[in-house]
């Protein structure tokens, strides 16, 4: 994407189509859309971030997509993601952008070595997330099965004025995977005997059955649900 002209053109065309669709064909749904999130986690991997985390490379592509959307007349909030730190962002005013939201995903993968108080202090030290007077959204996070960490980190978000959302509302897990990644969890099998559907090779019937099993009645409220309730109750 970052180096291929045809890929950049395809993404810009796709977003222009999406913006036009909700503006012209489904204006009834348009008010329900909070934001257009241009690219989810624009990186190769956590260990090897790649070009998408370099603002000098990523922002010209973002600018192209932004202009394609605005050319349709659409004025939805546009979300720019920075991976894996807040210093991946640039000032929207430098590009003439308006109605922008910054998003990042916050994971302390080394939480067993780096305590959350130090994790927070590091963010405070860099004043991350308060640059350019742009709202910040934490679009993914988890603090695993540490109830106290949930309280402290959500308090940190509140203090900083960040909006936040869980990684996902509903998830399916196998084996001994933690349930702290979603509000509702479909626990397939503790021993991993049942597997998730193979989206690439599964038959129509297999995918249909898997989708039906994602209904809330087949899920359990995760530990995350209780952690958030405890925080909100204080």
mmCIF file of C-alpha atoms in Angstrom:
data_model
loop_
_atom_site.group_PDB
_atom_site.id
_atom_site.type_symbol
_atom_site.label_atom_id
_atom_site.label_comp_id
_atom_site.label_asym_id
_atom_site.label_seq_id
_atom_site.Cartn_x
_atom_site.Cartn_y
_atom_site.Cartn_z
ATOM 1 C CA UNK A 1 0.000 0.000 0.000
ATOM 2 C CA UNK A 2 2.625 2.528 1.044
ATOM 3 C CA UNK A 3 4.723 2.117 -2.100
ATOM 4 C CA UNK A 4 2.328 0.909 -4.802
ATOM 5 C CA UNK A 5 0.379 3.614 -6.641
ATOM 6 C CA UNK A 6 -2.332 1.207 -7.784
ATOM 7 C CA UNK A 7 -2.992 0.056 -4.229
ATOM 8 C CA UNK A 8 -3.262 3.617 -2.970
ATOM 9 C CA UNK A 9 -5.666 4.461 -5.774
ATOM 10 C CA UNK A 10 -7.777 1.406 -4.959
ATOM 11 C CA UNK A 11 -8.063 2.331 -1.274
ATOM 12 C CA UNK A 12 -8.918 5.954 -2.074
ATOM 13 C CA UNK A 13 -11.557 4.813 -4.585
ATOM 14 C CA UNK A 14 -13.014 2.396 -2.051
ATOM 15 C CA UNK A 15 -13.407 5.091 0.585
ATOM 16 C CA UNK A 16 -14.884 7.510 -1.939
ATOM 17 C CA UNK A 17 -17.453 4.840 -2.828
ATOM 18 C CA UNK A 18 -18.294 4.204 0.845
ATOM 19 C CA UNK A 19 -18.699 7.910 1.565
ATOM 20 C CA UNK A 20 -20.870 8.413 -1.529
ATOM 21 C CA UNK A 21 -23.000 5.382 -0.734
ATOM 22 C CA UNK A 22 -24.034 6.606 2.705
ATOM 23 C CA UNK A 23 -24.413 10.188 1.525
ATOM 24 C CA UNK A 24 -26.499 9.506 -1.563
ATOM 25 C CA UNK A 25 -28.050 6.031 -1.329
ATOM 26 C CA UNK A 26 -28.448 5.497 2.417
ATOM 27 C CA UNK A 27 -28.647 8.937 4.034
ATOM 28 C CA UNK A 28 -30.950 7.365 6.638
ATOM 29 C CA UNK A 29 -27.976 5.400 8.002
ATOM 30 C CA UNK A 30 -25.415 8.181 7.735
ATOM 31 C CA UNK A 31 -26.124 9.715 11.190
ATOM 32 C CA UNK A 32 -25.439 6.314 12.779
ATOM 33 C CA UNK A 33 -21.830 6.318 11.576
ATOM 34 C CA UNK A 34 -19.540 7.749 14.248
ATOM 35 C CA UNK A 35 -16.418 7.886 12.108
ATOM 36 C CA UNK A 36 -14.614 6.614 9.036
ATOM 37 C CA UNK A 37 -11.535 4.753 10.345
ATOM 38 C CA UNK A 38 -9.244 4.820 7.312
ATOM 39 C CA UNK A 39 -6.857 1.953 8.120
ATOM 40 C CA UNK A 40 -6.856 -0.423 11.055
ATOM 41 C CA UNK A 41 -3.417 -0.838 12.642
ATOM 42 C CA UNK A 42 -1.369 0.450 9.699
ATOM 43 C CA UNK A 43 1.640 -1.733 10.407
ATOM 44 C CA UNK A 44 3.198 -4.988 9.292
ATOM 45 C CA UNK A 45 3.333 -6.544 12.754
ATOM 46 C CA UNK A 46 3.954 -5.538 16.352
ATOM 47 C CA UNK A 47 7.529 -6.800 16.157
ATOM 48 C CA UNK A 48 8.158 -5.394 12.668
ATOM 49 C CA UNK A 49 6.010 -2.243 12.360
ATOM 50 C CA UNK A 50 6.976 -1.360 8.792
ATOM 51 C CA UNK A 51 6.308 1.772 6.738
ATOM 52 C CA UNK A 52 2.814 2.411 8.070
ATOM 53 C CA UNK A 53 4.187 3.621 11.383
ATOM 54 C CA UNK A 54 6.384 6.240 9.713
ATOM 55 C CA UNK A 55 4.333 9.456 9.411
ATOM 56 C CA UNK A 56 6.493 10.700 6.552
ATOM 57 C CA UNK A 57 5.394 7.670 4.523
ATOM 58 C CA UNK A 58 1.882 7.118 5.863
ATOM 59 C CA UNK A 59 0.524 10.655 5.911
ATOM 60 C CA UNK A 60 0.710 11.338 2.161
ATOM 61 C CA UNK A 61 -1.420 8.206 1.708
ATOM 62 C CA UNK A 62 -3.831 9.324 4.431
ATOM 63 C CA UNK A 63 -4.053 12.714 2.738
ATOM 64 C CA UNK A 64 -5.022 11.094 -0.539
ATOM 65 C CA UNK A 65 -7.769 9.063 1.139
ATOM 66 C CA UNK A 66 -8.982 12.075 3.129
ATOM 67 C CA UNK A 67 -9.313 14.182 -0.023
ATOM 68 C CA UNK A 68 -11.149 11.385 -1.838
ATOM 69 C CA UNK A 69 -13.730 11.237 0.960
ATOM 70 C CA UNK A 70 -14.160 14.996 1.272
ATOM 71 C CA UNK A 71 -14.509 15.335 -2.517
ATOM 72 C CA UNK A 72 -17.840 13.523 -2.200
ATOM 73 C CA UNK A 73 -19.126 16.236 0.122
ATOM 74 C CA UNK A 74 -19.048 13.936 3.140
ATOM 75 C CA UNK A 75 -18.148 15.557 6.467
ATOM 76 C CA UNK A 76 -18.028 12.558 8.816
ATOM 77 C CA UNK A 77 -15.315 12.408 11.435
ATOM 78 C CA UNK A 78 -12.244 10.736 9.931
ATOM 79 C CA UNK A 79 -10.101 8.582 12.203
ATOM 80 C CA UNK A 80 -6.345 8.400 11.779
ATOM 81 C CA UNK A 81 -4.640 5.523 13.594
ATOM 82 C CA UNK A 82 -1.096 5.711 14.929
ATOM 83 C CA UNK A 83 0.833 2.510 15.669
ATOM 84 C CA UNK A 84 2.225 1.735 18.098
ATOM 85 C CA UNK A 85 2.665 5.033 19.854
ATOM 86 C CA UNK A 86 1.252 8.531 19.822
ATOM 87 C CA UNK A 87 4.336 9.977 18.186
ATOM 88 C CA UNK A 88 3.123 8.427 14.915
ATOM 89 C CA UNK A 89 0.708 11.354 14.523
ATOM 90 C CA UNK A 90 1.095 14.647 12.701
ATOM 91 C CA UNK A 91 -0.831 17.906 13.061
ATOM 92 C CA UNK A 92 -4.000 17.731 10.901
ATOM 93 C CA UNK A 93 -3.796 21.486 10.350
ATOM 94 C CA UNK A 94 -0.606 20.954 8.343
ATOM 95 C CA UNK A 95 -2.733 19.134 5.759
ATOM 96 C CA UNK A 96 -5.807 21.320 5.960
ATOM 97 C CA UNK A 97 -7.799 18.498 7.536
ATOM 98 C CA UNK A 98 -10.856 19.095 9.710
ATOM 99 C CA UNK A 99 -13.079 16.883 11.843
ATOM 100 C CA UNK A 100 -10.267 14.463 12.728
ATOM 101 C CA UNK A 101 -10.011 11.874 15.500
ATOM 102 C CA UNK A 102 -6.747 10.222 16.540
ATOM 103 C CA UNK A 103 -6.817 6.571 17.552
ATOM 104 C CA UNK A 104 -4.280 4.181 18.982
ATOM 105 C CA UNK A 105 -4.356 0.722 20.530
ATOM 106 C CA UNK A 106 -2.809 0.407 23.956
ATOM 107 C CA UNK A 107 -1.335 -2.879 25.144
ATOM 108 C CA UNK A 108 1.224 -3.309 27.884
ATOM 109 C CA UNK A 109 2.453 -6.672 26.639
ATOM 110 C CA UNK A 110 5.261 -6.619 29.194
ATOM 111 C CA UNK A 111 2.921 -5.974 32.121
ATOM 112 C CA UNK A 112 4.636 -8.677 34.157
ATOM 113 C CA UNK A 113 7.883 -6.696 33.893
ATOM 114 C CA UNK A 114 6.648 -3.126 33.488
ATOM 115 C CA UNK A 115 4.108 -2.117 36.157
ATOM 116 C CA UNK A 116 1.153 -0.063 34.992
ATOM 117 C CA UNK A 117 2.113 2.947 37.106
ATOM 118 C CA UNK A 118 5.373 3.155 35.142
ATOM 119 C CA UNK A 119 3.518 2.553 31.892
ATOM 120 C CA UNK A 120 1.246 5.489 32.730
ATOM 121 C CA UNK A 121 4.055 7.774 33.886
ATOM 122 C CA UNK A 122 5.851 7.215 30.601
ATOM 123 C CA UNK A 123 2.774 8.411 28.737
ATOM 124 C CA UNK A 124 2.475 11.431 31.021
ATOM 125 C CA UNK A 125 6.140 12.260 30.531
ATOM 126 C CA UNK A 126 5.769 12.393 26.760
ATOM 127 C CA UNK A 127 2.376 14.107 27.020
ATOM 128 C CA UNK A 128 1.208 11.637 24.415
ATOM 129 C CA UNK A 129 -2.270 12.076 23.121
ATOM 130 C CA UNK A 130 -2.539 15.778 23.872
ATOM 131 C CA UNK A 131 -0.704 17.022 20.817
ATOM 132 C CA UNK A 132 -2.411 19.171 18.183
ATOM 133 C CA UNK A 133 -5.648 19.609 20.165
ATOM 134 C CA UNK A 134 -7.192 16.522 18.540
ATOM 135 C CA UNK A 135 -9.507 14.122 20.437
ATOM 136 C CA UNK A 136 -7.951 10.760 21.302
ATOM 137 C CA UNK A 137 -9.714 7.411 21.100
ATOM 138 C CA UNK A 138 -8.266 4.199 22.553
ATOM 139 C CA UNK A 139 -9.840 1.794 20.091
ATOM 140 C CA UNK A 140 -8.361 -1.417 21.502
ATOM 141 C CA UNK A 141 -6.953 -2.466 24.847
ATOM 142 C CA UNK A 142 -7.045 -5.099 27.544
ATOM 143 C CA UNK A 143 -5.491 -5.457 30.968
ATOM 144 C CA UNK A 144 -5.975 -9.199 30.984
ATOM 145 C CA UNK A 145 -7.190 -10.677 34.280
ATOM 146 C CA UNK A 146 -5.827 -7.913 36.525
ATOM 147 C CA UNK A 147 -8.848 -6.242 38.121
ATOM 148 C CA UNK A 148 -6.816 -3.515 39.822
ATOM 149 C CA UNK A 149 -5.075 -2.689 36.556
ATOM 150 C CA UNK A 150 -8.475 -2.226 34.913
ATOM 151 C CA UNK A 151 -9.464 0.337 37.529
ATOM 152 C CA UNK A 152 -6.180 2.214 37.333
ATOM 153 C CA UNK A 153 -5.979 2.259 33.555
ATOM 154 C CA UNK A 154 -9.578 3.294 32.999
ATOM 155 C CA UNK A 155 -9.038 6.054 35.560
ATOM 156 C CA UNK A 156 -5.981 7.088 33.563
ATOM 157 C CA UNK A 157 -8.043 7.293 30.374
ATOM 158 C CA UNK A 158 -10.665 9.318 32.193
ATOM 159 C CA UNK A 159 -8.045 11.691 33.575
ATOM 160 C CA UNK A 160 -6.557 12.211 30.134
ATOM 161 C CA UNK A 161 -9.944 12.747 28.519
ATOM 162 C CA UNK A 162 -9.598 9.744 26.219
ATOM 163 C CA UNK A 163 -12.629 7.970 24.814
ATOM 164 C CA UNK A 164 -12.232 4.208 24.729
ATOM 165 C CA UNK A 165 -13.736 0.944 23.526
ATOM 166 C CA UNK A 166 -12.857 -2.682 24.048
ATOM 167 C CA UNK A 167 -11.054 -4.635 21.349
ATOM 168 C CA UNK A 168 -14.406 -6.126 20.490
ATOM 169 C CA UNK A 169 -17.893 -6.537 21.888
ATOM 170 C CA UNK A 170 -18.011 -10.288 21.290
ATOM 171 C CA UNK A 171 -15.261 -12.875 20.814
ATOM 172 C CA UNK A 172 -14.838 -16.629 20.443
ATOM 173 C CA UNK A 173 -11.951 -18.332 22.222
ATOM 174 C CA UNK A 174 -10.553 -21.852 22.369
ATOM 175 C CA UNK A 175 -8.306 -23.596 24.815
ATOM 176 C CA UNK A 176 -7.267 -21.623 27.891
ATOM 177 C CA UNK A 177 -7.501 -18.234 26.245
ATOM 178 C CA UNK A 178 -8.461 -15.441 28.609
ATOM 179 C CA UNK A 179 -11.948 -13.955 28.374
ATOM 180 C CA UNK A 180 -10.627 -10.421 28.947
ATOM 181 C CA UNK A 181 -10.721 -9.378 25.278
ATOM 182 C CA UNK A 182 -14.444 -8.753 24.922
ATOM 183 C CA UNK A 183 -17.674 -8.090 26.788
ATOM 184 C CA UNK A 184 -19.303 -11.341 25.682
ATOM 185 C CA UNK A 185 -17.285 -14.485 25.035
ATOM 186 C CA UNK A 186 -18.143 -17.680 23.238
ATOM 187 C CA UNK A 187 -16.001 -20.207 25.076
ATOM 188 C CA UNK A 188 -15.747 -23.007 22.538
ATOM 189 C CA UNK A 189 -13.803 -25.604 24.477
ATOM 190 C CA UNK A 190 -11.270 -25.315 27.299
ATOM 191 C CA UNK A 191 -9.211 -28.137 25.856
ATOM 192 C CA UNK A 192 -9.275 -26.738 22.349
ATOM 193 C CA UNK A 193 -11.193 -29.668 20.902
ATOM 194 C CA UNK A 194 -13.483 -27.335 18.992
ATOM 195 C CA UNK A 195 -11.962 -24.888 16.580
ATOM 196 C CA UNK A 196 -13.021 -21.602 15.113
ATOM 197 C CA UNK A 197 -14.428 -21.666 11.606
ATOM 198 C CA UNK A 198 -11.911 -21.517 8.788
ATOM 199 C CA UNK A 199 -12.974 -18.358 6.965
ATOM 200 C CA UNK A 200 -10.818 -19.145 3.946
ATOM 201 C CA UNK A 201 -11.699 -22.781 3.409
ATOM 202 C CA UNK A 202 -14.919 -23.375 5.334
ATOM 203 C CA UNK A 203 -18.073 -24.403 3.509
ATOM 204 C CA UNK A 204 -21.163 -22.221 3.463
ATOM 205 C CA UNK A 205 -22.861 -24.486 6.011
ATOM 206 C CA UNK A 206 -19.848 -24.412 8.331
ATOM 207 C CA UNK A 207 -19.656 -20.632 8.219
ATOM 208 C CA UNK A 208 -23.414 -20.305 8.692
ATOM 209 C CA UNK A 209 -23.316 -22.576 11.740
ATOM 210 C CA UNK A 210 -20.378 -20.655 13.219
ATOM 211 C CA UNK A 211 -22.168 -17.330 12.716
ATOM 212 C CA UNK A 212 -25.337 -18.616 14.369
ATOM 213 C CA UNK A 213 -23.346 -19.770 17.395
ATOM 214 C CA UNK A 214 -22.130 -16.207 17.895
ATOM 215 C CA UNK A 215 -25.595 -15.220 19.113
ATOM 216 C CA UNK A 216 -25.496 -13.719 22.600
ATOM 217 C CA UNK A 217 -27.439 -16.632 24.096
ATOM 218 C CA UNK A 218 -24.447 -18.880 23.368
ATOM 219 C CA UNK A 219 -21.989 -16.500 25.038
ATOM 220 C CA UNK A 220 -21.060 -15.730 28.605
ATOM 221 C CA UNK A 221 -20.324 -12.379 30.183
ATOM 222 C CA UNK A 222 -16.581 -12.091 30.402
ATOM 223 C CA UNK A 223 -14.446 -10.961 33.312
ATOM 224 C CA UNK A 224 -14.054 -7.720 31.393
ATOM 225 C CA UNK A 225 -17.746 -7.003 31.835
ATOM 226 C CA UNK A 226 -17.374 -7.166 35.609
ATOM 227 C CA UNK A 227 -14.149 -5.139 35.635
ATOM 228 C CA UNK A 228 -15.853 -2.302 33.768
ATOM 229 C CA UNK A 229 -18.919 -2.438 36.011
ATOM 230 C CA UNK A 230 -16.682 -2.213 39.083
ATOM 231 C CA UNK A 231 -14.954 0.841 37.634
ATOM 232 C CA UNK A 232 -18.213 2.581 36.731
ATOM 233 C CA UNK A 233 -19.639 1.884 40.192
ATOM 234 C CA UNK A 234 -16.890 3.852 41.938
#
